[in-house]
Amino acid sequence: MNDTKLSKELSYALRHAPWEYGLELDEEGWVSVEQLLDCLHQTEQWKEVQEADLHRVIETSEKKRHEIRDGKIRAYYGHSVPVKIQKEPAQPPEVLYHGTARKWVSAILQQGLQPKNRQYVHLSQDIETALAVGRRRDHQPCILVVNAKKAWEDGIAFYLGNETVWLSDTIPGRYLKPLL
Ligand code: HQG
């Protein structure tokens, strides 16, 4: 079984297009594992997939993308479905990071860091993670340092993603500073 492909399929179903699988996310993004498996079994590619495969894919993935609990599964972050997934608000660390392409930095500083096609802005807990995120867009990405403490004190909401990914609402440019 191709674990990377299965992980991508899970992300597509749980972040972007649950209706294509006949699934409906609850307000926190959960769906029943049983329903998800039933629907995967209808395709040739995933007709053999079992719950143990889901656990393995989640545990061995280099990123903590999905969570299984009490017979339900969800994506930790990344959602683009039209109905907003409720994430848990939390006080962020003093500083967070965002890795992006150099060509977008001036627009970001002017318009703020926006969620774009997703429901929330995605921030990284550490520079290494931000670099990996940014390299998806630019071989020499720009790291923006986010003054999360000040933004939070000023009323911008932050939310828990996983241990390395934080989520937030739009962050105006005055809280952002390119690293270096
Ligand atoms: C940029 C992956 C112009 C923003 C990653 C980013 C992450 C602006 C892009 C997670 C802008 C959106 C999310 C503005 C923001 N003007 N560009 N005002 N505001 N942008 O993919 O944060 O592997 O939706 O800088 O590792 O890159 O899928 O967000 O480059 O954790 O699990 O608009 O997805 O995780 O891109 O990545 P994305 P992201 P997975």
PDB file of C-alpha atoms and ligand atoms in Angstrom:
ATOM      1  CA  MET A   1       0.000   0.000   0.000  1.00  0.00           C
ATOM      2  CA  ASN A   2       1.325   3.458  -0.901  1.00  0.00           C
ATOM      3  CA  ASP A   3       1.246   5.331   2.408  1.00  0.00           C
ATOM      4  CA  THR A   4       2.014   8.754   0.908  1.00  0.00           C
ATOM      5  CA  LYS A   5      -0.881   8.365  -1.512  1.00  0.00           C
ATOM      6  CA  LEU A   6      -3.198   7.284   1.275  1.00  0.00           C
ATOM      7  CA  SER A   7      -2.120  10.252   3.420  1.00  0.00           C
ATOM      8  CA  LYS A   8      -2.860  12.613   0.505  1.00  0.00           C
ATOM      9  CA  GLU A   9      -6.234  10.979  -0.030  1.00  0.00           C
ATOM     10  CA  LEU A  10      -7.043  11.474   3.671  1.00  0.00           C
ATOM     11  CA  SER A  11      -6.026  15.136   3.494  1.00  0.00           C
ATOM     12  CA  TYR A  12      -8.126  15.682   0.386  1.00  0.00           C
ATOM     13  CA  ALA A  13     -11.183  14.072   2.001  1.00  0.00           C
ATOM     14  CA  LEU A  14     -10.763  15.663   5.445  1.00  0.00           C
ATOM     15  CA  ARG A  15      -9.514  19.144   4.463  1.00  0.00           C
ATOM     16  CA  HIS A  16     -10.976  19.934   1.082  1.00  0.00           C
ATOM     17  CA  ALA A  17     -13.757  17.783  -0.397  1.00  0.00           C
ATOM     18  CA  PRO A  18     -15.531  15.475   2.086  1.00  0.00           C
ATOM     19  CA  TRP A  19     -18.703  15.575  -0.058  1.00  0.00           C
ATOM     20  CA  GLU A  20     -16.876  13.735  -2.841  1.00  0.00           C
ATOM     21  CA  TYR A  21     -16.730  10.838  -0.372  1.00  0.00           C
ATOM     22  CA  GLY A  22     -20.280  11.245   0.884  1.00  0.00           C
ATOM     23  CA  LEU A  23     -18.845  12.510   4.182  1.00  0.00           C
ATOM     24  CA  GLU A  24     -19.869  15.449   6.320  1.00  0.00           C
ATOM     25  CA  LEU A  25     -17.368  16.945   8.770  1.00  0.00           C
ATOM     26  CA  ASP A  26     -18.697  17.916  12.177  1.00  0.00           C
ATOM     27  CA  GLU A  27     -17.950  21.391  13.551  1.00  0.00           C
ATOM     28  CA  GLU A  28     -14.472  20.307  14.684  1.00  0.00           C
ATOM     29  CA  GLY A  29     -13.694  18.499  11.438  1.00  0.00           C
ATOM     30  CA  TRP A  30     -14.306  14.936  12.637  1.00  0.00           C
ATOM     31  CA  VAL A  31     -15.845  12.096  10.599  1.00  0.00           C
ATOM     32  CA  SER A  32     -16.469   8.500  11.564  1.00  0.00           C
ATOM     33  CA  VAL A  33     -13.591   6.157  10.665  1.00  0.00           C
ATOM     34  CA  GLU A  34     -16.156   3.523   9.710  1.00  0.00           C
ATOM     35  CA  GLN A  35     -17.868   5.840   7.222  1.00  0.00           C
ATOM     36  CA  LEU A  36     -14.535   6.904   5.756  1.00  0.00           C
ATOM     37  CA  LEU A  37     -13.421   3.276   5.312  1.00  0.00           C
ATOM     38  CA  ASP A  38     -16.784   2.294   3.775  1.00  0.00           C
ATOM     39  CA  CYS A  39     -16.370   4.937   1.178  1.00  0.00           C
ATOM     40  CA  LEU A  40     -12.675   4.220   0.475  1.00  0.00           C
ATOM     41  CA  HIS A  41     -13.614   0.558  -0.010  1.00  0.00           C
ATOM     42  CA  GLN A  42     -15.782   1.518  -2.955  1.00  0.00           C
ATOM     43  CA  THR A  43     -12.677   2.377  -4.976  1.00  0.00           C
ATOM     44  CA  GLU A  44     -10.357  -0.193  -6.541  1.00  0.00           C
ATOM     45  CA  GLN A  45      -7.279   1.508  -5.114  1.00  0.00           C
ATOM     46  CA  TRP A  46      -8.399   1.452  -1.479  1.00  0.00           C
ATOM     47  CA  LYS A  47     -10.657  -1.594  -1.325  1.00  0.00           C
ATOM     48  CA  GLU A  48      -8.260  -3.348   1.074  1.00  0.00           C
ATOM     49  CA  VAL A  49      -7.576  -0.444   3.431  1.00  0.00           C
ATOM     50  CA  GLN A  50      -8.166  -1.122   7.125  1.00  0.00           C
ATOM     51  CA  GLU A  51      -8.191   1.062  10.221  1.00  0.00           C
ATOM     52  CA  ALA A  52      -4.693  -0.218  11.110  1.00  0.00           C
ATOM     53  CA  ASP A  53      -3.430   1.253   7.828  1.00  0.00           C
ATOM     54  CA  LEU A  54      -4.810   4.660   8.804  1.00  0.00           C
ATOM     55  CA  HIS A  55      -3.028   4.463  12.168  1.00  0.00           C
ATOM     56  CA  ARG A  56       0.238   3.479  10.480  1.00  0.00           C
ATOM     57  CA  VAL A  57       0.035   6.283   7.904  1.00  0.00           C
ATOM     58  CA  ILE A  58      -0.658   8.865  10.605  1.00  0.00           C
ATOM     59  CA  GLU A  59       2.060   7.640  12.953  1.00  0.00           C
ATOM     60  CA  THR A  60       4.815   7.200  10.378  1.00  0.00           C
ATOM     61  CA  SER A  61       4.180  10.420   8.449  1.00  0.00           C
ATOM     62  CA  GLU A  62       6.915  13.058   8.827  1.00  0.00           C
ATOM     63  CA  LYS A  63       4.204  15.596   9.673  1.00  0.00           C
ATOM     64  CA  LYS A  64       1.420  15.274  12.200  1.00  0.00           C
ATOM     65  CA  ARG A  65      -1.468  15.881   9.804  1.00  0.00           C
ATOM     66  CA  HIS A  66      -4.322  13.700  11.057  1.00  0.00           C
ATOM     67  CA  GLU A  67      -5.724  12.492  14.323  1.00  0.00           C
ATOM     68  CA  ILE A  68      -7.813   9.402  15.179  1.00  0.00           C
ATOM     69  CA  ARG A  69      -9.759   9.355  18.448  1.00  0.00           C
ATOM     70  CA  ASP A  70     -12.879   7.525  19.680  1.00  0.00           C
ATOM     71  CA  GLY A  71     -13.691   6.004  16.294  1.00  0.00           C
ATOM     72  CA  LYS A  72     -13.352   9.345  14.513  1.00  0.00           C
ATOM     73  CA  ILE A  73     -10.690  10.910  12.303  1.00  0.00           C
ATOM     74  CA  ARG A  74      -9.864  14.523  11.399  1.00  0.00           C
ATOM     75  CA  ALA A  75      -7.181  16.735   9.890  1.00  0.00           C
ATOM     76  CA  TYR A  76      -5.342  18.959  12.387  1.00  0.00           C
ATOM     77  CA  TYR A  77      -5.048  21.878   9.939  1.00  0.00           C
ATOM     78  CA  GLY A  78      -5.185  22.864   6.281  1.00  0.00           C
ATOM     79  CA  HIS A  79      -8.978  23.017   5.787  1.00  0.00           C
ATOM     80  CA  SER A  80     -10.577  24.737   2.817  1.00  0.00           C
ATOM     81  CA  VAL A  81     -14.149  23.441   3.165  1.00  0.00           C
ATOM     82  CA  PRO A  82     -16.779  26.212   3.020  1.00  0.00           C
ATOM     83  CA  VAL A  83     -18.032  25.742   6.588  1.00  0.00           C
ATOM     84  CA  LYS A  84     -15.473  27.015   9.091  1.00  0.00           C
ATOM     85  CA  ILE A  85     -13.925  24.307  11.269  1.00  0.00           C
ATOM     86  CA  GLN A  86     -13.869  25.412  14.912  1.00  0.00           C
ATOM     87  CA  LYS A  87     -10.334  25.317  16.271  1.00  0.00           C
ATOM     88  CA  GLU A  88      -9.405  25.801  19.909  1.00  0.00           C
ATOM     89  CA  PRO A  89      -8.253  29.377  20.639  1.00  0.00           C
ATOM     90  CA  ALA A  90      -5.004  29.498  22.597  1.00  0.00           C
ATOM     91  CA  GLN A  91      -2.327  31.943  23.682  1.00  0.00           C
ATOM     92  CA  PRO A  92       0.565  31.634  21.208  1.00  0.00           C
ATOM     93  CA  PRO A  93       4.268  31.641  22.057  1.00  0.00           C
ATOM     94  CA  GLU A  94       5.928  35.078  21.869  1.00  0.00           C
ATOM     95  CA  VAL A  95       7.195  34.476  18.374  1.00  0.00           C
ATOM     96  CA  LEU A  96       6.007  32.313  15.478  1.00  0.00           C
ATOM     97  CA  TYR A  97       7.333  31.973  11.925  1.00  0.00           C
ATOM     98  CA  HIS A  98       5.912  31.811   8.420  1.00  0.00           C
ATOM     99  CA  GLY A  99       7.916  30.508   5.461  1.00  0.00           C
ATOM    100  CA  THR A 100       6.902  31.825   2.071  1.00  0.00           C
ATOM    101  CA  ALA A 101       8.170  32.669  -1.410  1.00  0.00           C
ATOM    102  CA  ARG A 102      10.347  35.798  -1.734  1.00  0.00           C
ATOM    103  CA  LYS A 103       8.058  37.138  -4.478  1.00  0.00           C
ATOM    104  CA  TRP A 104       5.070  37.325  -2.092  1.00  0.00           C
ATOM    105  CA  VAL A 105       6.771  39.123   0.785  1.00  0.00           C
ATOM    106  CA  SER A 106       6.020  42.697  -0.258  1.00  0.00           C
ATOM    107  CA  ALA A 107       2.324  41.882  -0.818  1.00  0.00           C
ATOM    108  CA  ILE A 108       2.181  40.123   2.557  1.00  0.00           C
ATOM    109  CA  LEU A 109       3.756  43.081   4.355  1.00  0.00           C
ATOM    110  CA  GLN A 110       1.226  45.411   2.709  1.00  0.00           C
ATOM    111  CA  GLN A 111      -1.960  43.322   2.939  1.00  0.00           C
ATOM    112  CA  GLY A 112      -1.090  41.153   5.897  1.00  0.00           C
ATOM    113  CA  LEU A 113      -0.708  37.406   6.103  1.00  0.00           C
ATOM    114  CA  GLN A 114      -4.007  36.054   4.803  1.00  0.00           C
ATOM    115  CA  PRO A 115      -5.520  32.558   4.854  1.00  0.00           C
ATOM    116  CA  LYS A 116      -5.849  32.611   1.026  1.00  0.00           C
ATOM    117  CA  ASN A 117      -7.514  29.324   0.009  1.00  0.00           C
ATOM    118  CA  ARG A 118      -7.550  27.892   3.505  1.00  0.00           C
ATOM    119  CA  GLN A 119      -9.679  28.781   6.537  1.00  0.00           C
ATOM    120  CA  TYR A 120      -6.799  29.985   8.718  1.00  0.00           C
ATOM    121  CA  VAL A 121      -3.304  31.403   8.363  1.00  0.00           C
ATOM    122  CA  HIS A 122      -0.698  28.683   9.045  1.00  0.00           C
ATOM    123  CA  LEU A 123       2.279  29.527  11.241  1.00  0.00           C
ATOM    124  CA  SER A 124       5.265  27.466  12.327  1.00  0.00           C
ATOM    125  CA  GLN A 125       6.541  26.988  15.853  1.00  0.00           C
ATOM    126  CA  ASP A 126      10.191  27.000  14.748  1.00  0.00           C
ATOM    127  CA  ILE A 127      12.372  28.240  11.897  1.00  0.00           C
ATOM    128  CA  GLU A 128      13.165  24.726  10.607  1.00  0.00           C
ATOM    129  CA  THR A 129       9.465  24.000  10.086  1.00  0.00           C
ATOM    130  CA  ALA A 130       8.898  27.400   8.457  1.00  0.00           C
ATOM    131  CA  LEU A 131      11.799  26.728   6.073  1.00  0.00           C
ATOM    132  CA  ALA A 132      10.258  23.412   5.050  1.00  0.00           C
ATOM    133  CA  VAL A 133       6.884  25.103   4.472  1.00  0.00           C
ATOM    134  CA  GLY A 134       8.500  27.889   2.439  1.00  0.00           C
ATOM    135  CA  ARG A 135      10.563  25.492   0.307  1.00  0.00           C
ATOM    136  CA  ARG A 136       7.287  24.227  -1.191  1.00  0.00           C
ATOM    137  CA  ARG A 137       7.129  27.622  -2.925  1.00  0.00           C
ATOM    138  CA  ASP A 138      10.721  28.866  -3.295  1.00  0.00           C
ATOM    139  CA  HIS A 139      14.118  27.093  -3.065  1.00  0.00           C
ATOM    140  CA  GLN A 140      15.344  30.049  -1.006  1.00  0.00           C
ATOM    141  CA  PRO A 141      12.251  30.966   0.976  1.00  0.00           C
ATOM    142  CA  CYS A 142      11.764  34.056   3.100  1.00  0.00           C
ATOM    143  CA  ILE A 143      11.010  33.519   6.774  1.00  0.00           C
ATOM    144  CA  LEU A 144       8.687  36.062   8.333  1.00  0.00           C
ATOM    145  CA  VAL A 145       8.971  36.466  12.084  1.00  0.00           C
ATOM    146  CA  VAL A 146       5.529  36.983  13.609  1.00  0.00           C
ATOM    147  CA  ASN A 147       5.260  39.051  16.794  1.00  0.00           C
ATOM    148  CA  ALA A 148       2.564  36.710  18.059  1.00  0.00           C
ATOM    149  CA  LYS A 149       2.611  38.074  21.607  1.00  0.00           C
ATOM    150  CA  LYS A 150       1.780  41.608  20.464  1.00  0.00           C
ATOM    151  CA  ALA A 151      -0.771  40.417  17.890  1.00  0.00           C
ATOM    152  CA  TRP A 152      -2.503  38.270  20.514  1.00  0.00           C
ATOM    153  CA  GLU A 153      -2.492  41.116  23.053  1.00  0.00           C
ATOM    154  CA  ASP A 154      -4.045  43.325  20.385  1.00  0.00           C
ATOM    155  CA  GLY A 155      -6.907  40.845  19.908  1.00  0.00           C
ATOM    156  CA  ILE A 156      -5.873  38.720  16.926  1.00  0.00           C
ATOM    157  CA  ALA A 157      -6.990  35.148  17.523  1.00  0.00           C
ATOM    158  CA  PHE A 158      -4.598  32.179  17.453  1.00  0.00           C
ATOM    159  CA  TYR A 159      -5.637  28.529  17.495  1.00  0.00           C
ATOM    160  CA  LEU A 160      -4.048  25.152  18.147  1.00  0.00           C
ATOM    161  CA  GLY A 161      -3.057  23.125  15.098  1.00  0.00           C
ATOM    162  CA  ASN A 162      -0.557  20.440  16.109  1.00  0.00           C
ATOM    163  CA  GLU A 163       2.760  20.739  18.002  1.00  0.00           C
ATOM    164  CA  THR A 164       4.545  22.586  15.200  1.00  0.00           C
ATOM    165  CA  VAL A 165       1.679  24.263  13.325  1.00  0.00           C
ATOM    166  CA  TRP A 166      -0.293  27.182  14.777  1.00  0.00           C
ATOM    167  CA  LEU A 167      -3.335  28.713  13.124  1.00  0.00           C
ATOM    168  CA  SER A 168      -4.523  32.318  13.204  1.00  0.00           C
ATOM    169  CA  ASP A 169      -6.766  34.883  11.622  1.00  0.00           C
ATOM    170  CA  THR A 170      -5.259  37.462   9.248  1.00  0.00           C
ATOM    171  CA  ILE A 171      -2.096  39.039  10.671  1.00  0.00           C
ATOM    172  CA  PRO A 172      -1.452  42.659   9.607  1.00  0.00           C
ATOM    173  CA  GLY A 173       1.987  43.527   8.275  1.00  0.00           C
ATOM    174  CA  ARG A 174       2.976  45.538  11.361  1.00  0.00           C
ATOM    175  CA  TYR A 175       3.389  42.265  13.306  1.00  0.00           C
ATOM    176  CA  LEU A 176       5.634  40.727  10.623  1.00  0.00           C
ATOM    177  CA  LYS A 177       9.354  41.106  10.018  1.00  0.00           C
ATOM    178  CA  PRO A 178      11.484  39.260   7.463  1.00  0.00           C
ATOM    179  CA  LEU A 179      14.284  37.299   9.128  1.00  0.00           C
ATOM    180  CA  LEU A 180      17.813  38.677   8.365  1.00  0.00           C
TER     181      LEU A 180
HETATM  182  C1  HQG B   1       0.770  33.246   0.910  1.00  0.00           C
HETATM  183  C2  HQG B   1       1.344  22.439   4.377  1.00  0.00           C
HETATM  184  C3  HQG B   1       0.363  37.076  -1.194  1.00  0.00           C
HETATM  185  C4  HQG B   1       1.393  32.459   2.057  1.00  0.00           C
HETATM  186  C5  HQG B   1       2.412  23.355   4.948  1.00  0.00           C
HETATM  187  C6  HQG B   1       1.468  31.077   1.459  1.00  0.00           C
HETATM  188  C7  HQG B   1       1.701  24.127   6.019  1.00  0.00           C
HETATM  189  C8  HQG B   1       0.093  35.605   0.555  1.00  0.00           C
HETATM  190  C9  HQG B   1       0.305  31.045   0.466  1.00  0.00           C
HETATM  191  C10 HQG B   1       0.263  24.176   5.531  1.00  0.00           C
HETATM  192  C11 HQG B   1      -0.567  36.605   1.310  1.00  0.00           C
HETATM  193  C12 HQG B   1      -0.828  30.148   0.912  1.00  0.00           C
HETATM  194  C13 HQG B   1      -0.114  25.556   5.032  1.00  0.00           C
HETATM  195  C14 HQG B   1      -0.722  37.890   0.711  1.00  0.00           C
HETATM  196  C15 HQG B   1      -0.462  34.819   2.496  1.00  0.00           C
HETATM  197  N1  HQG B   1      -0.248  38.076  -0.533  1.00  0.00           N
HETATM  198  N2  HQG B   1       0.559  35.840  -0.703  1.00  0.00           N
HETATM  199  N3  HQG B   1      -1.325  38.900   1.383  1.00  0.00           N
HETATM  200  N4  HQG B   1      -0.910  36.078   2.507  1.00  0.00           N
HETATM  201  N5  HQG B   1       0.142  34.514   1.326  1.00  0.00           N
HETATM  202  O1  HQG B   1      -0.417  26.354   1.165  1.00  0.00           O
HETATM  203  O2  HQG B   1       1.096  28.399   5.031  1.00  0.00           O
HETATM  204  O3  HQG B   1       2.111  19.291   3.912  1.00  0.00           O
HETATM  205  O4  HQG B   1      -2.431  27.768   1.770  1.00  0.00           O
HETATM  206  O5  HQG B   1       2.657  32.976   2.408  1.00  0.00           O
HETATM  207  O6  HQG B   1       3.539  22.650   5.411  1.00  0.00           O
HETATM  208  O7  HQG B   1       2.107  27.717   2.780  1.00  0.00           O
HETATM  209  O8  HQG B   1      -0.191  20.092   3.389  1.00  0.00           O
HETATM  210  O9  HQG B   1      -0.399  27.958   3.147  1.00  0.00           O
HETATM  211  O10 HQG B   1       2.674  30.865   0.793  1.00  0.00           O
HETATM  212  O11 HQG B   1       1.762  23.551   7.283  1.00  0.00           O
HETATM  213  O12 HQG B   1       0.336  19.032   5.603  1.00  0.00           O
HETATM  214  O13 HQG B   1      -0.194  32.374   0.368  1.00  0.00           O
HETATM  215  O14 HQG B   1       0.192  23.240   4.452  1.00  0.00           O
HETATM  216  O15 HQG B   1       1.184  21.273   5.137  1.00  0.00           O
HETATM  217  O16 HQG B   1      -0.379  28.816   0.787  1.00  0.00           O
HETATM  218  O17 HQG B   1       0.893  26.043   4.139  1.00  0.00           O
HETATM  219  P1  HQG B   1      -0.963  27.645   1.671  1.00  0.00           P
HETATM  220  P2  HQG B   1       1.026  27.601   3.784  1.00  0.00           P
HETATM  221  P3  HQG B   1       0.846  19.839   4.468  1.00  0.00           P
END
